[in-house]
Short mmCIF file of C-alpha atoms and ligand atoms in Angstrom, two decimals:
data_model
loop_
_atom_site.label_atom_id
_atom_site.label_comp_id
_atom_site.label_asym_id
_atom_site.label_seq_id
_atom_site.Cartn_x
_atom_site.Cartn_y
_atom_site.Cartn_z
CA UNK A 1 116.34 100.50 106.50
CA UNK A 2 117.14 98.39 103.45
CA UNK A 3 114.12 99.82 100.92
CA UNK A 4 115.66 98.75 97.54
CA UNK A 5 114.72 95.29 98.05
CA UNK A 6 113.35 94.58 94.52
CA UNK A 7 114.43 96.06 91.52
CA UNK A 8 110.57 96.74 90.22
CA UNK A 9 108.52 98.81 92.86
CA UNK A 10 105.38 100.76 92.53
CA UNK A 11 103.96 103.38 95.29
CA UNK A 12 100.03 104.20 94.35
CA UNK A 13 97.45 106.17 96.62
CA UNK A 14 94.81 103.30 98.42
CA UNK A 15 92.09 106.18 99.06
CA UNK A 16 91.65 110.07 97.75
CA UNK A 17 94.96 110.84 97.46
CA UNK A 18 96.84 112.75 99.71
CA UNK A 19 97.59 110.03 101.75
CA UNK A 20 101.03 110.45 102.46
CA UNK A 21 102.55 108.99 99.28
CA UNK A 22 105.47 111.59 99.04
CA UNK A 23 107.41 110.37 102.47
CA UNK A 24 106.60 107.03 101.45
CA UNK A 25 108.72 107.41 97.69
CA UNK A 26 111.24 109.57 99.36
CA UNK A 27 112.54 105.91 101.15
CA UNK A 28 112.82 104.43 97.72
CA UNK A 29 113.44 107.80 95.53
CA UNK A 30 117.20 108.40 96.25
CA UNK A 31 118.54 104.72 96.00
CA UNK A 32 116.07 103.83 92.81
CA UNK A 33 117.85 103.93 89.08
CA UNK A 34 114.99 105.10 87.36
CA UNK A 35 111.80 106.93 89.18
CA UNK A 36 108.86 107.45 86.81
CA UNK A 37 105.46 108.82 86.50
CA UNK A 38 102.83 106.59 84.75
CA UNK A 39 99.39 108.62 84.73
CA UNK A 40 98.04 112.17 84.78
CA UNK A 41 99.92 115.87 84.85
CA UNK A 42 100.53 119.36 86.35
CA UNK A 43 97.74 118.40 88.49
CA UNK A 44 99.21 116.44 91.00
CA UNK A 45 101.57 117.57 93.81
CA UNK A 46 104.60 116.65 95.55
CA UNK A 47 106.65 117.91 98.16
CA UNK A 48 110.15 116.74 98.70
CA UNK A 49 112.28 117.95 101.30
CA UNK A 50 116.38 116.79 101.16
CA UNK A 51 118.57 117.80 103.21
CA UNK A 52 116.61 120.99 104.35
CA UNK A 53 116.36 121.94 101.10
CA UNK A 54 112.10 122.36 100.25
CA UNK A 55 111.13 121.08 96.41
CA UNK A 56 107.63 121.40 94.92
CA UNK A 57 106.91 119.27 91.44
CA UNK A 58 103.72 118.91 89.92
CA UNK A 59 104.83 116.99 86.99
CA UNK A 60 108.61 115.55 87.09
CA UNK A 61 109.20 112.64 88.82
CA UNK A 62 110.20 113.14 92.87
CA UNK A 63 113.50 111.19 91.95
CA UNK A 64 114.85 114.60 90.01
CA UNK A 65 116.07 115.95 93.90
CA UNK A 66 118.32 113.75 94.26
CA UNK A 67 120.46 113.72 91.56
CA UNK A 68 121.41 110.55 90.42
CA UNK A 69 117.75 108.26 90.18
CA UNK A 70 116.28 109.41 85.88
CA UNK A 71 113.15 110.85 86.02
CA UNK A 72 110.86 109.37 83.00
CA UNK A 73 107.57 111.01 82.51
CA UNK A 74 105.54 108.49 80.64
CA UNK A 75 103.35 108.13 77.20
CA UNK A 76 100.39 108.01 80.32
CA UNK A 77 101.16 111.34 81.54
CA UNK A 78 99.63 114.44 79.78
CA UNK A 79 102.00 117.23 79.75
CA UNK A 80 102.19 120.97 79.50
CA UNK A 81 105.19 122.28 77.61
CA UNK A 82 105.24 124.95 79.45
CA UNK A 83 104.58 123.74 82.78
CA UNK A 84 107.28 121.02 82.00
CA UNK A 85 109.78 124.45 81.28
CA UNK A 86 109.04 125.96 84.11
CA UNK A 87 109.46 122.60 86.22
CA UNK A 88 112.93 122.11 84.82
CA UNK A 89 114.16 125.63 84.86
CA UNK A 90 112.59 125.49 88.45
CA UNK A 91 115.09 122.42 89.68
CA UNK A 92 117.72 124.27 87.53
CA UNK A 93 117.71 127.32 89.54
CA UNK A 94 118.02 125.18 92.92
CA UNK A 95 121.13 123.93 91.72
CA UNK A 96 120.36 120.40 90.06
CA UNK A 97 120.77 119.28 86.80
CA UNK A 98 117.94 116.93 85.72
CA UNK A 99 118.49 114.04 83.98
CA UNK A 100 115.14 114.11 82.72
CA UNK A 101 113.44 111.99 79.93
CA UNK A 102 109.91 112.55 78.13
CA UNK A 103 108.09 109.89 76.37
CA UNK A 104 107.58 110.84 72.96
CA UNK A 105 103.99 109.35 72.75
CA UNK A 106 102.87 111.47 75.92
CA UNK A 107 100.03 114.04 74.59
CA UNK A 108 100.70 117.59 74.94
CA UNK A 109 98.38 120.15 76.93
CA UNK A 110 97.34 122.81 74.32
CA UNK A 111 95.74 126.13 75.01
CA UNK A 112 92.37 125.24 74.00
CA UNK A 113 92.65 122.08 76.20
CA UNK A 114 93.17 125.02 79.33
CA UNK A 115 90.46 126.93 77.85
CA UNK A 116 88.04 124.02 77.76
CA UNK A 117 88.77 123.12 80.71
CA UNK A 118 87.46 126.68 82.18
CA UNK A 119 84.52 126.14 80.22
CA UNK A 120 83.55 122.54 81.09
CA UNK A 121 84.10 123.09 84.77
CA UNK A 122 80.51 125.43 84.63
CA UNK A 123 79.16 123.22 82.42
CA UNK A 124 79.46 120.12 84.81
CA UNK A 125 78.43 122.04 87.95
CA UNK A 126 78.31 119.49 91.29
CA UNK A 127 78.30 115.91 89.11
CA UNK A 128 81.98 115.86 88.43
CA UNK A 129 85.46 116.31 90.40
CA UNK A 130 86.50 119.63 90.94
CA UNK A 131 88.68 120.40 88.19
CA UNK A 132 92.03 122.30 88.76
CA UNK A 133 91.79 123.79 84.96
CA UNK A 134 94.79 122.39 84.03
CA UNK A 135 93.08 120.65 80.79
CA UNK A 136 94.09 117.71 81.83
CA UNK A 137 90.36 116.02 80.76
CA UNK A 138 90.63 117.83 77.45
CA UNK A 139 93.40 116.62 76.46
CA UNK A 140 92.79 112.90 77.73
CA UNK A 141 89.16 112.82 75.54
CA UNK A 142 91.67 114.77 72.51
CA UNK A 143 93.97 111.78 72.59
CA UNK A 144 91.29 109.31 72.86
CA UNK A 145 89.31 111.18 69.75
CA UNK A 146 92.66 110.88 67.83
CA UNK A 147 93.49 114.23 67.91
CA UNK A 148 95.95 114.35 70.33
CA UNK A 149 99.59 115.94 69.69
CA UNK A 150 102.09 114.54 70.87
CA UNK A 151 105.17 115.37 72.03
CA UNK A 152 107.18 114.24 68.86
CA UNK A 153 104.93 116.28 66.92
CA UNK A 154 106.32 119.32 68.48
CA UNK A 155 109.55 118.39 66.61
CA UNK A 156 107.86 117.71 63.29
CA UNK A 157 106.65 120.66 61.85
CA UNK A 158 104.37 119.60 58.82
CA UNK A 159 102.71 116.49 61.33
CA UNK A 160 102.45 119.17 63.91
CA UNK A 161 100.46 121.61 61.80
CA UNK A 162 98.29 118.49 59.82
CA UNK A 163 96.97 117.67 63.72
CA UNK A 164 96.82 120.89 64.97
CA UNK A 165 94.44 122.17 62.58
CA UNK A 166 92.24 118.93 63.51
CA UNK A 167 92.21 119.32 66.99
CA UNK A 168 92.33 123.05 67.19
CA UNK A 169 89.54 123.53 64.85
CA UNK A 170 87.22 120.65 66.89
CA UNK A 171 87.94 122.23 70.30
CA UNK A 172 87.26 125.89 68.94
CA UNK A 173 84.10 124.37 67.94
CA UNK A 174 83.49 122.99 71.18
CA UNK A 175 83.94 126.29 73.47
CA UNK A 176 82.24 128.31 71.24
CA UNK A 177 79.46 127.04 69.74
CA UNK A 178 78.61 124.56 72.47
CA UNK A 179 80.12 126.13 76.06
CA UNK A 180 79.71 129.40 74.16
CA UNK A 181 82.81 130.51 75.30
CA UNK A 182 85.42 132.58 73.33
CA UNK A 183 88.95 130.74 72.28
CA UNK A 184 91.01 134.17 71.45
CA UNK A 185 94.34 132.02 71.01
CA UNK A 186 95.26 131.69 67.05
CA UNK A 187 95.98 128.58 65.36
CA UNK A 188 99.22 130.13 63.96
CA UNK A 189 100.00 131.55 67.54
CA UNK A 190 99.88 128.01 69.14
CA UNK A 191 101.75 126.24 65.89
CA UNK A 192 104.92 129.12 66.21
CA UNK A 193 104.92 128.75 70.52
CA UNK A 194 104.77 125.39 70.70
CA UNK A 195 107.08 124.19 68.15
CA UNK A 196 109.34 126.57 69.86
CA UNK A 197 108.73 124.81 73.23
CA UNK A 198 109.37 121.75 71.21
CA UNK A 199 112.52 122.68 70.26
CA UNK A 200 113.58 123.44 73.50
CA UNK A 201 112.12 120.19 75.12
CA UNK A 202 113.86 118.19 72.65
CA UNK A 203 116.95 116.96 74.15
CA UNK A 204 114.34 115.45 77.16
CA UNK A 205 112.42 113.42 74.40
CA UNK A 206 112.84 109.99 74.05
CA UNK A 207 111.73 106.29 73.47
CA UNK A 208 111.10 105.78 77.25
CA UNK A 209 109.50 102.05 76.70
CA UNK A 210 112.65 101.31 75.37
CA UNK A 211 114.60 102.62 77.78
CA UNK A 212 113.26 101.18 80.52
CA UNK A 213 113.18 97.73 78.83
CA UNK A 214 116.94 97.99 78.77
CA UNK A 215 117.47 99.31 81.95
CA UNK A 216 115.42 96.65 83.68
CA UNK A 217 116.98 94.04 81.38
CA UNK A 218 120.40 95.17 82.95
CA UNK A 219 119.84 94.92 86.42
CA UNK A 220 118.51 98.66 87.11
CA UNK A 221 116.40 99.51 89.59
CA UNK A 222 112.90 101.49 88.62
CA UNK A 223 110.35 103.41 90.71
CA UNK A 224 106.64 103.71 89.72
CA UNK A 225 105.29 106.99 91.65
CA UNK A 226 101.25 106.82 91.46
CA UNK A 227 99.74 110.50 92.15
CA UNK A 228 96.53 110.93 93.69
CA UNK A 229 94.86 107.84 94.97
CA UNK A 230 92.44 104.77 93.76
CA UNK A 231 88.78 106.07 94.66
CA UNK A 232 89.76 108.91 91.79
CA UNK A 233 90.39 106.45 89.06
CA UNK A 234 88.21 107.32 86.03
CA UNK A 235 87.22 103.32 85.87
CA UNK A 236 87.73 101.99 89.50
CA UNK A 237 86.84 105.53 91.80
CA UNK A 238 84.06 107.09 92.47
CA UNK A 239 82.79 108.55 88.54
CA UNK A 240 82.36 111.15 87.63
CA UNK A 241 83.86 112.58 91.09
CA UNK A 242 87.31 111.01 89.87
CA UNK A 243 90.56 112.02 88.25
CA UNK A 244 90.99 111.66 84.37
CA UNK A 245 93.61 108.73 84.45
CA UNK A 246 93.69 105.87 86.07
CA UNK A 247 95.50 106.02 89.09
CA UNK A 248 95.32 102.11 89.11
CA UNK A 249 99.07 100.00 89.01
CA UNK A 250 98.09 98.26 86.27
CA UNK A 251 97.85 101.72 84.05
CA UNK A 252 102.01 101.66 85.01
CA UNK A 253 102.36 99.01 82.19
CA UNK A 254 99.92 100.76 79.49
CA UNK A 255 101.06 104.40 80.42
CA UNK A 256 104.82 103.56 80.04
CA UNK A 257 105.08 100.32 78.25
CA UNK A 258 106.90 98.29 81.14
CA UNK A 259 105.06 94.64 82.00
CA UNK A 260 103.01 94.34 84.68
CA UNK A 261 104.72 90.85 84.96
CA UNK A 262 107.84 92.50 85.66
CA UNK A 263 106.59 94.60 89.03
CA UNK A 264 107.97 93.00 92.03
CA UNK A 265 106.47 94.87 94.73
CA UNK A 266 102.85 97.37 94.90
CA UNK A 267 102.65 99.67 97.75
CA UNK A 268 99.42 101.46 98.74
CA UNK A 269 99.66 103.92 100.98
CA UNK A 270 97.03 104.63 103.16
CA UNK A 271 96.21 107.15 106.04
CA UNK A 272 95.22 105.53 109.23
CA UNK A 273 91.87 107.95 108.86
CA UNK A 274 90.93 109.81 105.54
CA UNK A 275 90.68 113.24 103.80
CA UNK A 276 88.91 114.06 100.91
CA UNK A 277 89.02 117.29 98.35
CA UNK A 278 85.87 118.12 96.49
CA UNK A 279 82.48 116.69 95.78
CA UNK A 280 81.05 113.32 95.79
CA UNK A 281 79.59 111.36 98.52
CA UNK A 282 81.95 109.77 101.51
CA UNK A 283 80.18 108.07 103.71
CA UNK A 284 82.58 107.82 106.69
CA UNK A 285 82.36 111.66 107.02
CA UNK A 286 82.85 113.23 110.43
CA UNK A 287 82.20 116.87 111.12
CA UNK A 288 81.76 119.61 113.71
CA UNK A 289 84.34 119.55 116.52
CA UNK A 290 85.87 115.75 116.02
CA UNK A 291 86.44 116.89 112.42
CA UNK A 292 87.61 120.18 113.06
CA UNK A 293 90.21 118.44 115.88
CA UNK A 294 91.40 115.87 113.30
CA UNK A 295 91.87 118.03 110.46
CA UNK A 296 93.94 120.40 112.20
CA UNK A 297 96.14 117.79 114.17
CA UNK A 298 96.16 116.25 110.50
CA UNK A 299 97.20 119.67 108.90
CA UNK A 300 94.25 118.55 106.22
CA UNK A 301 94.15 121.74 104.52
CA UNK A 302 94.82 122.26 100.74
CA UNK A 303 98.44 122.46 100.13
CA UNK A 304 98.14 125.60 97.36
CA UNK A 305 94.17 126.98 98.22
CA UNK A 306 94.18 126.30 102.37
CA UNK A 307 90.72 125.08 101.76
CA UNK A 308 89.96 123.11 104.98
CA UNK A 309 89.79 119.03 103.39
CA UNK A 310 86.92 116.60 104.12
CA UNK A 311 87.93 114.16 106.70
CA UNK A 312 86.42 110.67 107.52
CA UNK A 313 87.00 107.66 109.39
CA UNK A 314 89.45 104.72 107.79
CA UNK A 315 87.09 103.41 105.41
CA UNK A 316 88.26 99.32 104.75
CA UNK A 317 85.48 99.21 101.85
CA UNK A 318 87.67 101.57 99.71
CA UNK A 319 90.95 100.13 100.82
CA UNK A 320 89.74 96.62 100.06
CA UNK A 321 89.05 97.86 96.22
CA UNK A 322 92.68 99.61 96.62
CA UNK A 323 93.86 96.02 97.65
CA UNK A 324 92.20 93.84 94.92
CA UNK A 325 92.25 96.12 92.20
CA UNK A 326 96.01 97.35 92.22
CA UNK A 327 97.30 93.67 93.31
CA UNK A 328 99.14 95.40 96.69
CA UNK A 329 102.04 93.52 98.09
CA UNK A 330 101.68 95.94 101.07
CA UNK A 331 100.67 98.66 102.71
CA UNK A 332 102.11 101.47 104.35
CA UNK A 333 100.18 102.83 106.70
CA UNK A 334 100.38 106.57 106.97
CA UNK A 335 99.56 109.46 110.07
CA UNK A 336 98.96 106.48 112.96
CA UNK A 337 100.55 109.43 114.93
CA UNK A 338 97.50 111.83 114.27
CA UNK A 339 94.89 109.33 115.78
CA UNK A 340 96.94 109.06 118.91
CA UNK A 341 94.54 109.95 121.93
CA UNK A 342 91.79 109.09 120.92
CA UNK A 343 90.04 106.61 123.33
CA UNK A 344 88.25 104.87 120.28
CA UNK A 345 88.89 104.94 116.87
CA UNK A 346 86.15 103.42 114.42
CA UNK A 347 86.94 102.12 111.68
CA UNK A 348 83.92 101.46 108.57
CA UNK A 349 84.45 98.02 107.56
CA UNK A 350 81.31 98.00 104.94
CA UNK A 351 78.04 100.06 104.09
CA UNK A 352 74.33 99.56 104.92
CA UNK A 353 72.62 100.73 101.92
CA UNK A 354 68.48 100.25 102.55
CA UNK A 355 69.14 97.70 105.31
CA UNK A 356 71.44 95.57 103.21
CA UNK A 357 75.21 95.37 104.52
CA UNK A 358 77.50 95.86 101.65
CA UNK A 359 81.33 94.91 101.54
CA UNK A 360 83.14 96.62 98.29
CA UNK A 361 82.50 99.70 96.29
CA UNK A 362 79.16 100.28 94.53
CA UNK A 363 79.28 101.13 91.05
CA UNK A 364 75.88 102.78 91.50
CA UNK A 365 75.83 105.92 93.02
CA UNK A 366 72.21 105.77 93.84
CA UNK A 367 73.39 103.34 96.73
CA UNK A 368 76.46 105.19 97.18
CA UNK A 369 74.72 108.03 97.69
CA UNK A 370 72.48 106.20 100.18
CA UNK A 371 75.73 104.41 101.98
CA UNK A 372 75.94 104.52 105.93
CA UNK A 373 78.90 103.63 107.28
CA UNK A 374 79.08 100.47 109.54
CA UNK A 375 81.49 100.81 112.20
CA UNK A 376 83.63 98.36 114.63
CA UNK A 377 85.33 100.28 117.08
CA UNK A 378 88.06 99.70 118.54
CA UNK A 379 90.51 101.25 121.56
CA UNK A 380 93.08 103.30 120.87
CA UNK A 381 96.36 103.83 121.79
CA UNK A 382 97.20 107.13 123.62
CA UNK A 383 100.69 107.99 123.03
CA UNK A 384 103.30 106.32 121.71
CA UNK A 385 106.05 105.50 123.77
CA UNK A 386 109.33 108.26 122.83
CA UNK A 387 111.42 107.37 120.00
CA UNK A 388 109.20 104.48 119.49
CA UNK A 389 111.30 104.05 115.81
CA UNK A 390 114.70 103.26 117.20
CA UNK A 391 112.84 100.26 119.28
CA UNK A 392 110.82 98.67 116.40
CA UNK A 393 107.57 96.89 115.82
CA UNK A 394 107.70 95.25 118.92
CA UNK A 395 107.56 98.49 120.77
CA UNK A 396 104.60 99.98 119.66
CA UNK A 397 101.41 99.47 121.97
CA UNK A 398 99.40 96.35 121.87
CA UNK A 399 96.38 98.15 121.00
CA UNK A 400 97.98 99.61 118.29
CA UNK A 401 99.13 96.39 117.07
CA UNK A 402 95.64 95.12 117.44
CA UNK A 403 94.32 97.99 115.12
CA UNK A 404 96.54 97.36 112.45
CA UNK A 405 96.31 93.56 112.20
CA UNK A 406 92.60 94.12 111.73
CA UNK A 407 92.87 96.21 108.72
CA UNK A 408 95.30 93.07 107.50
CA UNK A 409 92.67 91.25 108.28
CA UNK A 410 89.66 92.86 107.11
CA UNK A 411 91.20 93.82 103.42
CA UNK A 412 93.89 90.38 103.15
CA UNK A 413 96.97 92.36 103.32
CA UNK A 414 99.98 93.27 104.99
CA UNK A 415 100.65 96.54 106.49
CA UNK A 416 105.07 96.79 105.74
CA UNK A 417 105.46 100.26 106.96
CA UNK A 418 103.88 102.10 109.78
CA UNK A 419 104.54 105.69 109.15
CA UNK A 420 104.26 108.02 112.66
CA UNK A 421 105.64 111.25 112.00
CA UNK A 422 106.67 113.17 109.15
CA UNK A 423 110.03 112.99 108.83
CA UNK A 424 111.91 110.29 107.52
CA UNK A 425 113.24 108.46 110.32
CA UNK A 426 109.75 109.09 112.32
CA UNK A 427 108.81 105.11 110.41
CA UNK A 428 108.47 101.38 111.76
CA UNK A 429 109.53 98.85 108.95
CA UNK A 430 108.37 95.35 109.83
P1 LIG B 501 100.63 112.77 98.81
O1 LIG B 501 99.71 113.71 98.12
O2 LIG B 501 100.04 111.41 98.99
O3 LIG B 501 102.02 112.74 98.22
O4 LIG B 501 100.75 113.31 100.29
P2 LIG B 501 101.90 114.20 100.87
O5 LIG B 501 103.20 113.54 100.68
O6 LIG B 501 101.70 115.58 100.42
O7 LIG B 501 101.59 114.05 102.44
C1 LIG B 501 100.74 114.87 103.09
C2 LIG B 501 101.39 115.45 104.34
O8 LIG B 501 101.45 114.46 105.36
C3 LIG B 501 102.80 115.96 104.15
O9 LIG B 501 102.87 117.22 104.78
C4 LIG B 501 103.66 114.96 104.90
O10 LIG B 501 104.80 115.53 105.49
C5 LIG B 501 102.73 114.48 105.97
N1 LIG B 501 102.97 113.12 106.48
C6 LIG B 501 103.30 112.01 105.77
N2 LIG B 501 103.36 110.94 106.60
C7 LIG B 501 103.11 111.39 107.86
C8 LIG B 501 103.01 110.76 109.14
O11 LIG B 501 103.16 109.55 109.30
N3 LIG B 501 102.67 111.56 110.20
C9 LIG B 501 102.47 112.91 110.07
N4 LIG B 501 102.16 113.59 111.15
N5 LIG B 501 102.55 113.51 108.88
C10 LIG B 501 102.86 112.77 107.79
#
C-alpha cells in the first residue's frame, strides 16, 4: 500500500485505548520523516515488531525501530529521566542508534511526583482511573501550579535548584502532612541525580517546535502517534476514570507547537468490539461465557499484569465523540477478524438513561452511571474467505460490508482501513 499519502498524519485511540493503534502506526512509522509523541509518558505502551525483531517503548516514539523516521517527544509529554535512559540505552543495546530529540519545555517526572503518586492512588480509592504510579498526574498538576521542571532546567544548575526547592518543598508537604506519607528522598539527592541525568540527556534536548516548523516547511513528512484512546481524555473521557492528558488531536498542536491547520489526515482507530482497563462505568459490558470467549479470541489481557480486560460491544456513542471531537478523516477499523463467527453482532448505537434515548457522551455520570445500552443487531459474517487481503475490499463478505458502512453511517465517517489479523499484510485499504 501507498500510506505516506500526506505529509501531516495523526493516529489517536477512538475508545479506551488499546485498540490496535501500534499495527496501525507501524504502516506509516517506517516511511514517515519525523514520528512524534504529543501527550502523556512512561505510561503508555507499544509494541513494535520489525523484521522479527520484538521492541517494547513506553515513552520514545515507535518510529525509533526503524532507523531513519526522528523520534520527537514533545513539550506535552511528561518524562522520566530515567525512564527516558533506560529507553534509549534499551534501543541501544538492540543495535539502533536513535536519533532522538526531547522538547526542552517537556516537564520532568521527579521522585516526589512517583511518591505522590503511591500516595494519591489510596487516597482516590474507586472514583478515579487506576493509576500505574508513574507520577504522571503529579507532575501534570506540578506544571500546571508552576512548579514544574523542565527539561532545560536539568542543564541549568542555579534555575534547577531555584524550582526545585519550590516544588520539592510543596510536594513534601503534600505526602506528608496531607497523605501522611513519608518522602525519604533529599532535596540535595534529587538536585545532584538529576542534573546528572541532565547532563547525560543533553545532546537529545532541543527546540522541537522549531524543528518541526522547518521540517514541515521543507517538504518532510511527520507522524503524530496518540497513546491510549479518547474516552480517557482528562476533558473529553469519562472523568475522573481518564488519563491525565488529553489524548484528543487537537492537544498535537498545544503539546508540540505544530498547527492544527497544518494536519492533513486524523486516524482513529477503533476495535470492531471494545476492551476496557480499570474502573468506571461501560455500559456495553458483556460478561460470563460471551465475554470470557471474546476476550480470549481477543487476547484482551493486560500486556505487563495479565489482568483479564473488560470487554464490551462496539459502542458508536463513544466513537461518535472520537469522530467529532478529534476531527477524524478516517477510521481504521481494528480486530474485524475476532468477531468472525458470531451469528449476530450488536452494536450500541446510543443509551437509554430513565427512559430517555441518548445519542453522545454524558458529561454527568449520574446518567452515565444509569446508561443501558441500546442495541441494533446485525448478522455477522462467519469466516472470511482465505487470503481475503490479496483480493481487496471487494472480497470481503456482504454482511461484513453491511456492518461497516453502518458504523460510517451511524458516526459520519469513513472507515480507510479494515485491519483482520495482526500482522502487517493481514489489512484491507480501501
Ligand atoms: P495499542 O495500545 O492501541 O497500541 O494496541 P496494540 O498495538 O498493543 O494492539 C493490541 C494487540 O492487538 C496487539 O497484540 C496487536 O498485534 C493486535 N492486533 C492489532 N490489530 C489486529 C487485528 O486486526 N487482528 C488481530 N487479531 N489482532 C490485532
Amino acid at each position: 500500500m501507498t500510506s505516506q499519502q500526506s505529509k501531516i498524519t495523526a493516529i489517536v485511540g477512538a475508545q479506551w485505548g488499546d485498540e490496535g493503534k501500534g499495527k496501525i502506526t507501524d504502516f506509516f512509522a517506517g516511511e514517515s520523516d519525523y514520528v512524534v509523541r504529543f501527550h502523556g509518558g512512561n505510561n503508555a505502551g507499544h509494541t513494535v515488531i520489525v523484521d522479527g525483531n520484538t521492541f517494547k517503548l513506553h515513552l520514545i516514539p515507535s518510529g525509533i525501530v526503524y532507523g531513519e523516521p526522528v523520534s520527537i517527544i514533545g513539550n506535552g509529554v511528561v518524562v522520566d529521566p530515567k525512564a527516558l535512559l533506560d529507553e534509549i540505552a534499551y534501543v541501544k543495546d538492540k543495535g539502533i542508534n536513535p536519533k532522538l530529540m526531547v522538547s526542552d519545555r517537556a516537564h520532568a517526572i521527579m521522585p516526589y511526583h512517583i511518591a505522590m503518586d503511591g500516595a494519591l492512588s489510596g487516597h482516590q480509592g474507586d472514583l478515579a482511573a487506576g493509576s500505574t504510579r508513574r507520577g504522571i498526574a503529579p507532575v501534570y498538576a506540578d506544571k500546571m501550579f508552576r512548579n514544574g521542571i523542565r527539561m532545560i532546567d536539568l542543564l541549568e544548575p542555579d534555575v534547577f535548584k531555584e524550582k526545585l526547592e519550590k516544588g520539592y518543598s510543596f510536594s513534601k508537604g503534600i505526602i506528608e502532612k496531607t497523605l501522611n506519607r513519608s518522602l525519604d528522598i533529599s532535596l540535595n539527592e534529587i538536585f545532584d541525580t538529576y542534573s546528572d541525568y541532565g547532563q547525560k540527556l543533553k545532546p537529545y534536548i532541543h527546540d522541537t517546535s522549531v524543528e518541526l516548523y522547518n521540517a514541515h516547511k521543507s517538504g518532510k513528512s511527520i507522524l503524530f502517534e496518540g497513546a491510549q484512546g479518547i474516552s480517557l481524555d482528562v476533558d473529553h473521557g469519562v472523568y475522573p476514570f481518564t488519563t491525565s492528558s488529553n489524548t484528543a488531536a487537537g492537544h498535537i498542536s498545544t503539546g508540540t507547537g505544530v498547527s492544527f491547520r497544518d494536519i492533513d489526515r486524523i486516524i482513529g482507530v477503533t476495535k470492531a468490539y471494545l476492551s476496557r482497563v480499570g474502573e468506571s462505568p461501560l455500559p456495553s459490558e458483556i460478561r460470563g461465557e460471551e465475554a470470557k470467549m471474546l476476550r480470549d479470541k481477543g487476547g484482551e489481557y493486560g500486556t505487563t499484569t495479565g489482568r483479564p480486560r473488560r470487554v464490551g460491544w462496539l459502542d458508536l456513542v463513544q466513537v461518535r465523540q472520537a469522530v467529532r471531537v478529534n476531527g477524524l478523516t478516517e477510521i481504521a477499523l481494528t480486530k474485524v477478524d475476532i468477531l468472525n463467527g458470531f451469528v449476530e453482532l450488536p452494536i450500541c448505537v446510543a443509551y437509554d438513561v430513565d427512559g430517555n434515548r441518548i445519542a453522545e457522551m454524558p458529561a454527568s455520570l449520574t446518567e452515565y452511571r444509569k446508561a443501558k445500552p441500546i442495541y441494533e443487531i446485525l448478522p455477522g459474517w462467519g469466516d472470511l474467505p482465505k487470503n481475503v487481503w490479496e483480493k481487496g475490499y471487494d472480497a470481503i463478505p456482504q454482511t461484513l460490508k453491511d456492518y461497516i458502512s453502518f458504523i460510517e453511517r451511524e458516526v459520519d465517517c469513513s472507515v480507510k482501513i479494515v485491519s483482520i489479523g495482526p500482522q502487517r499484510h493481514e489489512t484491507i485499504i480501501r
